[in-house]
XYZ file of C-alpha atoms in Angstrom:
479
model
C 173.299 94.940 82.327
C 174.939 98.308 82.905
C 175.600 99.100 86.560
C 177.132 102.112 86.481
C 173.952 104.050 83.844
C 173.658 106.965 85.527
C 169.675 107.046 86.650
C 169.627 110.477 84.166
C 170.341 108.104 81.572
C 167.402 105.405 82.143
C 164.618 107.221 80.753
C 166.644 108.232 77.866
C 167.874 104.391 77.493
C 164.185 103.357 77.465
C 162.908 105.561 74.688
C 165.836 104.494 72.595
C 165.125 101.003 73.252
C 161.624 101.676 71.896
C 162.716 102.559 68.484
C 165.129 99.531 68.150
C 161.976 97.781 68.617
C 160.457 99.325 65.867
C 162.441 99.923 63.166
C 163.198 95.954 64.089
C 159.662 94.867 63.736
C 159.674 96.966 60.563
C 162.969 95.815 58.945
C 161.607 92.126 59.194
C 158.769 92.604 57.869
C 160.470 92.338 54.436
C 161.200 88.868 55.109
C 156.936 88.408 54.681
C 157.122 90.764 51.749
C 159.481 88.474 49.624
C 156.927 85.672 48.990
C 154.092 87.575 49.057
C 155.189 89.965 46.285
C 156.659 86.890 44.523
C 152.877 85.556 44.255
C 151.379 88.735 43.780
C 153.738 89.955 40.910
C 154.246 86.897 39.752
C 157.921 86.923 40.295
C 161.312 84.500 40.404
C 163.141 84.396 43.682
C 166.200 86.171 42.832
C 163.229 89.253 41.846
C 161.583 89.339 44.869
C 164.661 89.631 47.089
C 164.922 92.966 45.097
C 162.607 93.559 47.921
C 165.956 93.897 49.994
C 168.117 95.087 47.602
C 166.148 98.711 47.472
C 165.992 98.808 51.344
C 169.539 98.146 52.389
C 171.171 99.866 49.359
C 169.682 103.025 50.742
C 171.754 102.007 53.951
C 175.022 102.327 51.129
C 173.884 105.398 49.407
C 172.680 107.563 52.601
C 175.350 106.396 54.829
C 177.789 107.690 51.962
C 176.639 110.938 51.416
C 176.987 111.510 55.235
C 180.302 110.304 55.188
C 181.596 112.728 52.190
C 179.979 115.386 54.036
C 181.452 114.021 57.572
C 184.894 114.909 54.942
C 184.140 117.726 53.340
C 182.426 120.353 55.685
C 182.313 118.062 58.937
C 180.609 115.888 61.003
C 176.483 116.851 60.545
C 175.631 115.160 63.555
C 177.919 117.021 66.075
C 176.164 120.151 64.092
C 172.579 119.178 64.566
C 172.982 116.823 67.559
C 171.906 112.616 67.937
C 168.306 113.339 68.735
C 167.329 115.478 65.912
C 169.527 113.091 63.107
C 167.481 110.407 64.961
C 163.800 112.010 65.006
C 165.130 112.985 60.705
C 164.974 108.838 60.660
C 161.720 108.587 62.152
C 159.590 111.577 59.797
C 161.870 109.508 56.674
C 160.547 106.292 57.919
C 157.069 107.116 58.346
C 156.268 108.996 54.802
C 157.796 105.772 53.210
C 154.972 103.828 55.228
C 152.628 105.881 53.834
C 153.293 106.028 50.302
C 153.908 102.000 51.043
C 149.476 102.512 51.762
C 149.166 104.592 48.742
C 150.300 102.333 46.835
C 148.419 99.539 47.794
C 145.267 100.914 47.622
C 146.143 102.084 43.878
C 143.964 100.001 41.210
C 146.746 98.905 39.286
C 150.084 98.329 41.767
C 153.029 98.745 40.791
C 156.250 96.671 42.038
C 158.823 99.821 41.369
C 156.932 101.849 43.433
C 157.213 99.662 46.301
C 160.605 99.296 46.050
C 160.887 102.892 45.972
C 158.849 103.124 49.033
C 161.369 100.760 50.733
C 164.551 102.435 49.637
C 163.334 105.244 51.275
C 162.342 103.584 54.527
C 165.760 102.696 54.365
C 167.315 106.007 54.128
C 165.370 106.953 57.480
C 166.380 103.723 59.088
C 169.905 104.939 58.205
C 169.492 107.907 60.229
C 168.509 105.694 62.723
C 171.485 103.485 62.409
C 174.356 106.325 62.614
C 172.851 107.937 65.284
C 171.355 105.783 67.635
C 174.245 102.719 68.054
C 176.707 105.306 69.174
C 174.324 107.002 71.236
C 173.529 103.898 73.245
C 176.934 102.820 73.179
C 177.949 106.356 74.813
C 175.021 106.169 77.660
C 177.231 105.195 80.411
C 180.873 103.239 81.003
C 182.700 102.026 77.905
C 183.685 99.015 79.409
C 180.011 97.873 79.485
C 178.977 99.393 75.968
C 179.108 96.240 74.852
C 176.133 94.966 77.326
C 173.950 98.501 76.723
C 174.126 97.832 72.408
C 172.934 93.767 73.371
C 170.361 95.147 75.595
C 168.999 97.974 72.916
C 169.586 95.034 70.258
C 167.785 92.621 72.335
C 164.803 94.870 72.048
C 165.042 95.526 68.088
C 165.149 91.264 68.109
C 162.043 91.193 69.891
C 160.422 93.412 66.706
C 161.901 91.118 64.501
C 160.281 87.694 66.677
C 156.922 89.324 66.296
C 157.231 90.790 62.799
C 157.002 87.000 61.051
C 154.309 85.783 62.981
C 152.146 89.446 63.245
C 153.234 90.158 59.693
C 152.454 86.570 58.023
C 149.098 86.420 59.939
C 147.809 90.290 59.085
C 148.874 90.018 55.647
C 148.690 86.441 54.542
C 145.993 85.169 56.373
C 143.425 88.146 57.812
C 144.030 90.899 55.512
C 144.719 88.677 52.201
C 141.229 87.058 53.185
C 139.410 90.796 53.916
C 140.580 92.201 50.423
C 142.801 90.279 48.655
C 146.006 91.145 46.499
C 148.468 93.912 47.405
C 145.658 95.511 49.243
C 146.867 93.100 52.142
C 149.517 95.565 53.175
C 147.639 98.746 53.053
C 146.337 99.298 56.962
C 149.452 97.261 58.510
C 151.787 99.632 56.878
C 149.365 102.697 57.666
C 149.444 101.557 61.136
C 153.154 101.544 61.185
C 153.227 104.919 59.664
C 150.907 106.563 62.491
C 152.892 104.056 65.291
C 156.604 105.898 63.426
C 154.898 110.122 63.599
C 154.079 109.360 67.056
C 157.423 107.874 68.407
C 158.810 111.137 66.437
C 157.273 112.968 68.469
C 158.387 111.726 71.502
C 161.988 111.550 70.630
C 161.746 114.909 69.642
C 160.749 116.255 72.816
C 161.944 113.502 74.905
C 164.744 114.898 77.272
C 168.081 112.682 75.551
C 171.557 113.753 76.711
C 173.718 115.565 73.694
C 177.026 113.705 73.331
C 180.183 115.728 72.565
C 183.722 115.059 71.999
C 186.417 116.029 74.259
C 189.043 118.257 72.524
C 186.403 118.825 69.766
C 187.954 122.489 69.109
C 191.044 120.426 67.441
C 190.415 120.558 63.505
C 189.403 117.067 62.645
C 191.403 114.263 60.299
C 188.617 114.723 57.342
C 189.643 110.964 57.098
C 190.261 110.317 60.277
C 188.088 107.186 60.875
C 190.039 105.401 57.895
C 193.126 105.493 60.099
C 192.214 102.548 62.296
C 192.393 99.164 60.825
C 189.806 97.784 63.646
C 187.234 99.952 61.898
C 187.980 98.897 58.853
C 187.906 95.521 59.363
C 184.862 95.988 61.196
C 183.245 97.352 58.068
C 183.451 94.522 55.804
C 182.254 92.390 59.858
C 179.170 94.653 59.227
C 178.834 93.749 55.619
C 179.427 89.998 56.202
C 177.205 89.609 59.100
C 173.948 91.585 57.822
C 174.674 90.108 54.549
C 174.019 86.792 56.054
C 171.349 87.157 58.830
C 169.078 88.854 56.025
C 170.195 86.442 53.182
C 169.188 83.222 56.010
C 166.057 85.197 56.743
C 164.852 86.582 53.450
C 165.335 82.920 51.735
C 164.412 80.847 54.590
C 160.672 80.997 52.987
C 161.741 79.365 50.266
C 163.735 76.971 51.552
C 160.736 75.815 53.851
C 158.287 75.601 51.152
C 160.957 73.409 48.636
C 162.531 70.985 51.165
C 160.004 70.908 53.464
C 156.886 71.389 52.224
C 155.595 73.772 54.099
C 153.102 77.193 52.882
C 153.432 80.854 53.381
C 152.066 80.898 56.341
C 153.207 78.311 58.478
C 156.894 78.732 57.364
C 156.547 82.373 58.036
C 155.238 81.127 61.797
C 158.370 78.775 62.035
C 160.647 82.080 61.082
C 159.756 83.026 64.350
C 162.294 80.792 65.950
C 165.370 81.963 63.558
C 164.633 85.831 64.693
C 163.370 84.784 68.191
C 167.053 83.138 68.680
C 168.586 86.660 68.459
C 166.271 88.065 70.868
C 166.982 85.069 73.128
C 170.540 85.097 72.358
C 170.541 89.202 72.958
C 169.392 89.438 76.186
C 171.851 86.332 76.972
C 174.299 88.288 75.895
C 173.429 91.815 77.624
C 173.674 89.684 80.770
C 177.012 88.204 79.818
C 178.926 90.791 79.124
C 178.113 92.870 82.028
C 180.336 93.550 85.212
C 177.779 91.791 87.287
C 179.176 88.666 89.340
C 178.745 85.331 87.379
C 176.781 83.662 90.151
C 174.090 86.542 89.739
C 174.755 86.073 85.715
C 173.722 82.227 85.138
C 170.187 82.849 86.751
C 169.389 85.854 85.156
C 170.335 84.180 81.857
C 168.698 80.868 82.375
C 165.519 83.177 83.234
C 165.648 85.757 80.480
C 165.798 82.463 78.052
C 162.907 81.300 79.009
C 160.773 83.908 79.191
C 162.087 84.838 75.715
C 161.031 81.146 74.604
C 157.661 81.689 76.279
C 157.158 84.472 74.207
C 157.727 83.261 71.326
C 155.362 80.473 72.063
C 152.428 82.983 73.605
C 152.988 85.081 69.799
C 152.228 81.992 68.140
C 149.782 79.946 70.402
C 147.651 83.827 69.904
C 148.804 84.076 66.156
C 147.117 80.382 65.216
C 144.594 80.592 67.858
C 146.023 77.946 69.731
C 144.863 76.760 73.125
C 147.823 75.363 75.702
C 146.913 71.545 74.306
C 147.361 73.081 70.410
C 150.656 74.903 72.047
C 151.681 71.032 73.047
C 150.814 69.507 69.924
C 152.896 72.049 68.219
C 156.351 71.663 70.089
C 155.599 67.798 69.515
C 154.986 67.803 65.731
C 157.448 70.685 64.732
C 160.033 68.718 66.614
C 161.171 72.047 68.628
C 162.926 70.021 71.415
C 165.970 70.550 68.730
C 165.318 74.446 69.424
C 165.974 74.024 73.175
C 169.002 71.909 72.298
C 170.729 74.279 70.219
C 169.533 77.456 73.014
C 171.641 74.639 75.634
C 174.521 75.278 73.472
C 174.569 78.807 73.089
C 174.259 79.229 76.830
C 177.520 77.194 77.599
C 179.552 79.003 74.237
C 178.056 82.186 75.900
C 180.316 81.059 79.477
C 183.470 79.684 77.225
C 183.583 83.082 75.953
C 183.791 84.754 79.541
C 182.376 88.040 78.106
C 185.009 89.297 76.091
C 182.843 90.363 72.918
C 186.053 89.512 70.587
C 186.175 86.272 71.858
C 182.110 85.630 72.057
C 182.198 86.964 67.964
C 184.746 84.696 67.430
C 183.206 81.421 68.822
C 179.614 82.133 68.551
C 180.754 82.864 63.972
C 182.192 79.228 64.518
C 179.021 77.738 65.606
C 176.993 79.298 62.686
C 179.796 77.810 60.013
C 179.134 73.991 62.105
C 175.371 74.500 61.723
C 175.135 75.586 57.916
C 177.245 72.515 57.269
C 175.056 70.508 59.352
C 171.768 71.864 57.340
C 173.426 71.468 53.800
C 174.639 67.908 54.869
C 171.167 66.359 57.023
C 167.713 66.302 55.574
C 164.334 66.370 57.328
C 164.431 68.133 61.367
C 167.952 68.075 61.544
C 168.767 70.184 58.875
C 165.513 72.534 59.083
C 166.167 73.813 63.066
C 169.986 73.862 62.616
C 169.421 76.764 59.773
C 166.784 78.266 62.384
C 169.234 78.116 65.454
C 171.816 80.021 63.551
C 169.685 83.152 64.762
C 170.886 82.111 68.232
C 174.435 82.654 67.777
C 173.514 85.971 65.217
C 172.633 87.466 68.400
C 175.244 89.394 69.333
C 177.087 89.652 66.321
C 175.810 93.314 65.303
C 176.384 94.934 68.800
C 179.515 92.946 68.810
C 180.946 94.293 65.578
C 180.176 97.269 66.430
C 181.006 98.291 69.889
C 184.415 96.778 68.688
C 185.277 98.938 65.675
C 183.980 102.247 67.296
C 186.500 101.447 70.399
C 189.028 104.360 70.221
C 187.288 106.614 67.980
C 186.898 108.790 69.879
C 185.960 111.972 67.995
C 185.954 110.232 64.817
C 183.108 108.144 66.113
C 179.859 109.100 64.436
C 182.067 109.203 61.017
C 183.071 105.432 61.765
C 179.297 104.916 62.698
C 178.118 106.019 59.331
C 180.965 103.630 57.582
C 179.804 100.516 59.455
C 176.285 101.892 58.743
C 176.715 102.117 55.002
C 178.156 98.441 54.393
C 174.598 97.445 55.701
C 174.691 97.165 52.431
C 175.670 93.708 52.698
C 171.808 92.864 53.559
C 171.118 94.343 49.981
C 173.818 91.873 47.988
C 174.067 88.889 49.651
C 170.486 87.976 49.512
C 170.335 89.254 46.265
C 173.410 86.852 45.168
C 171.844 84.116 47.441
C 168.524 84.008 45.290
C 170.274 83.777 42.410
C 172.011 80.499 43.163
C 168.809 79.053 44.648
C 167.166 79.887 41.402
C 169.922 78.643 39.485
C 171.122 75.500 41.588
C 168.656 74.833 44.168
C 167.420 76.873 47.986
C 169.437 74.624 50.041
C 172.987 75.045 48.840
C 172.551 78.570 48.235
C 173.219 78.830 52.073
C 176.768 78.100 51.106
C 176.873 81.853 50.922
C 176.098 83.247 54.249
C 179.172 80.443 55.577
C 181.628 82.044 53.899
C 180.833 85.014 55.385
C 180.991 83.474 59.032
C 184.392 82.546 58.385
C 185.507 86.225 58.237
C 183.400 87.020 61.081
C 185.401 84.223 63.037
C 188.716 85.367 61.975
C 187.338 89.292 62.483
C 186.282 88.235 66.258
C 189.880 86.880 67.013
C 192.281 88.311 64.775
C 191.033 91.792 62.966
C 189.027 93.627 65.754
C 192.518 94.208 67.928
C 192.664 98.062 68.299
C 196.648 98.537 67.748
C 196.095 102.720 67.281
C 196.374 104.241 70.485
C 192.952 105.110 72.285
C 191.732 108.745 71.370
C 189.320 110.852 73.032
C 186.106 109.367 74.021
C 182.746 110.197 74.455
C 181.709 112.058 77.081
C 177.258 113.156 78.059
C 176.091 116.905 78.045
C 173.176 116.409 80.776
């Protein structure tokens, strides 16, 4: 990781850490909601991923209001600082948990009102999103931004491990069983909304550093962020890449129960592994691309791989109320010795990449395209844990992306934060589009969609993230 954090910036570092856990473990908890409001509404697939479609389009909508007002009047967060724009996202987040438990202890539900609920945790997680990626990013040397966003992403993957197995067992299993219906959300989501006020409150009086810009008395570009090809580029990287982590993960489900055979819940518990691959893959990769010497490097990674992979495993041994024979029986039967395979790989394309995040993007988008080709061409194992290890080499995609198209910003980077941050939207439409064709063709080929959208990321990794704009002014820490 980062040698050269300041120790000022550690606690600060920690508590954002904590919320990329959260809003992590929130955000894939949609994955549960898609088949469990497809049974409870009775709905088609391409329906239920509407489920996504209202939370990331609120990523589109928000993130584009801030950026017209970025244009218009100026930048709101170098008026009302990181930490309050962040702690905004948190009070946003939480009242759409709530209404999420009004709603489901109404006597007649209503699926609109969900979706309502969601596009509004959305809008907070927005928030969220343009103020906290730059934030981290800022927290120390530039050269190693790139290792601080893995290490803060590895943290929002560990949410997302938990969330499928955690989620699926509360609300398909205990909760379904204690009341039945929609009423299975209700106290998960009032939990969240208690677990959200309180981690507002300690961001709000947590001691963060305020970032400035140098030069900031200069009148900015109102456009300014536009100007750098990188960034843009890096945009339609952002849509691409969420587009097709959320499509994999909101239709993976599906695919389970159609070509494999498997229910709700134990498909949800397998989901695990394609989220638990970008945790493992994250803290890989926050090891990787630091300045630390690469005989201290392949330990550390070896190590934080398998304690990631042990994790997983304790969640789900605990989830299923397996003892450590049952923990056996399951690696056995689910054939997870593919699992380790595929982690093999990603640890030597992690050293062929040398930590240069271009050149990790670029080969780590390659292996994704080779294993959706593999799942749409195999049947049985093969093709189920070569979709699931594409979460591996997802990893560091996000922090990738964008610790590449802020580089140079300079001042203009919380307006090029909110542009990558609106074309989140790609989690909302590709999903969306990918439904459709599994409803209209069948679930497997529909993951023809999220490959295309690899192939930019490979050519975006190699070709389109080269900053050719001279560097402007960067970042600098008010302690």
């Amino acid at each position: 990781m980062d040698n050269e954090v300041k120790k000022s910036y550690v606690l600060p570092l920690i508590t954002l850490t904590t919320l990329f856990f959260m809003w992590g473990f929130i955000t894939c908890l949609n994955d549960i909601l898609i088949p469990y409001f497809k049974d409870v509404f009775q709905l088609e697939q391409y329906q239920a991923t509407l489920v996504q479609l209202a939370f990331f389009l609120a990523y589109f909508f928000v993130s584009a209001i801030y950026f017209f007002v970025s244009a218009t009047w100026g930048d709101p967060i170098l008026k009302v600082g990181y930490k309050n724009t962040i702690a905004l996202g948190l009070f946003i987040s939480a009242v759409a948990c709530f209404l999420f438990f009004i709603e489901a202890s109404a006597e007649e539900p209503v699926f609109w009102v969900f979706l309502t609920a969601l596009f509004l945790l959305g809008a907070g997680f927005t928030f969220l999103q343009i103020a906290a990626n730059p934030l981290v990013a800022s927290l120390g040397s530039s050269d190693t931004a790139s290792s601080r966003l893995n290490l803060s992403q590895a943290f929002n993957s560990l949410g997302t491990t938990l969330a499928p197995v955690i989620g699926g067992t509360l609300i398909f299993q205990y909760f379904l069983s204690e009341g039945g219906g929609v009423s299975s959300v209700r106290i998960p989501y009032l939990v969240l909304a208690s677990l959200l006020l309180i981690l507002f409150g300690v961001i709000f009086f947590a001691d963060i550093p305020a970032v400035n810009m140098k030069d900031d008395n200069r009148e900015l570009d109102k456009l300014g962020a536009l100007k750098y090809p990188h960034l843009v580029f890096g945009m339609i990287g952002i849509f691409c890449y969420v587009g097709a982590e959320v499509a994999i993960g909101s239709n993976l489900v599906d695919y389970m129960n159609k070509f494999h055979g498997l229910d709700n819940l134990e498909a949800s518990r397998l989901l695990t592994f394609y989220w638990g691959g970008a945790m493992i893959g994250r803290f890989m990769g926050s090891i990787s691309m630091s300045k630390m010497d690469l005989s201290k490097k392949i330990p550390l990674m070896v190590l934080s791989a398998v304690a990631s992979l042990t994790l997983i495993f304790f969640t789900l041994g605990k989830a299923a109320h397996l003892n450590f024979n049952g923990v056996v029986d399951f690696f056995i039967t689910e054939k997870v010795y593919y699992f380790l395979a595929f982690m093999t790989l990603n640890f030597f394309v992690f050293l062929l990449a040398k930590s240069v995040p271009s050149r990790t993007l670029g080969l780590f988008s390659f292996v994704n395209i080779l294993l959706i080709v593999l799942m749409l061409s195999t049947t049985g194992n093969l093709s189920l844990w070569a979709i699931l290890a594409v979460g591996l080499f997802n990893s560091i995609m996000f922090p990738n992306v964008i610790t590449l198209a802020i580089d140079g910003l300079g001042k203009y980077t919380s307006q090029g934060s909110s542009l990558l941050v609106m074309m989140i939207l790609g989690g909302a439409l590709v999903p969306f589009f990918q439904g459709l064709v599994a409803d209209m063709v069948n679930a497997q080929i529909a993951f023809a969609l999220p490959l295309a959208c690899y192939a930019y990321l490979l050519w975006y990794g190699f070709v389109g993230s080269k900053n050719k704009k001279n560097k402007t002014t960067d970042l600098t820490i008010n302690n």
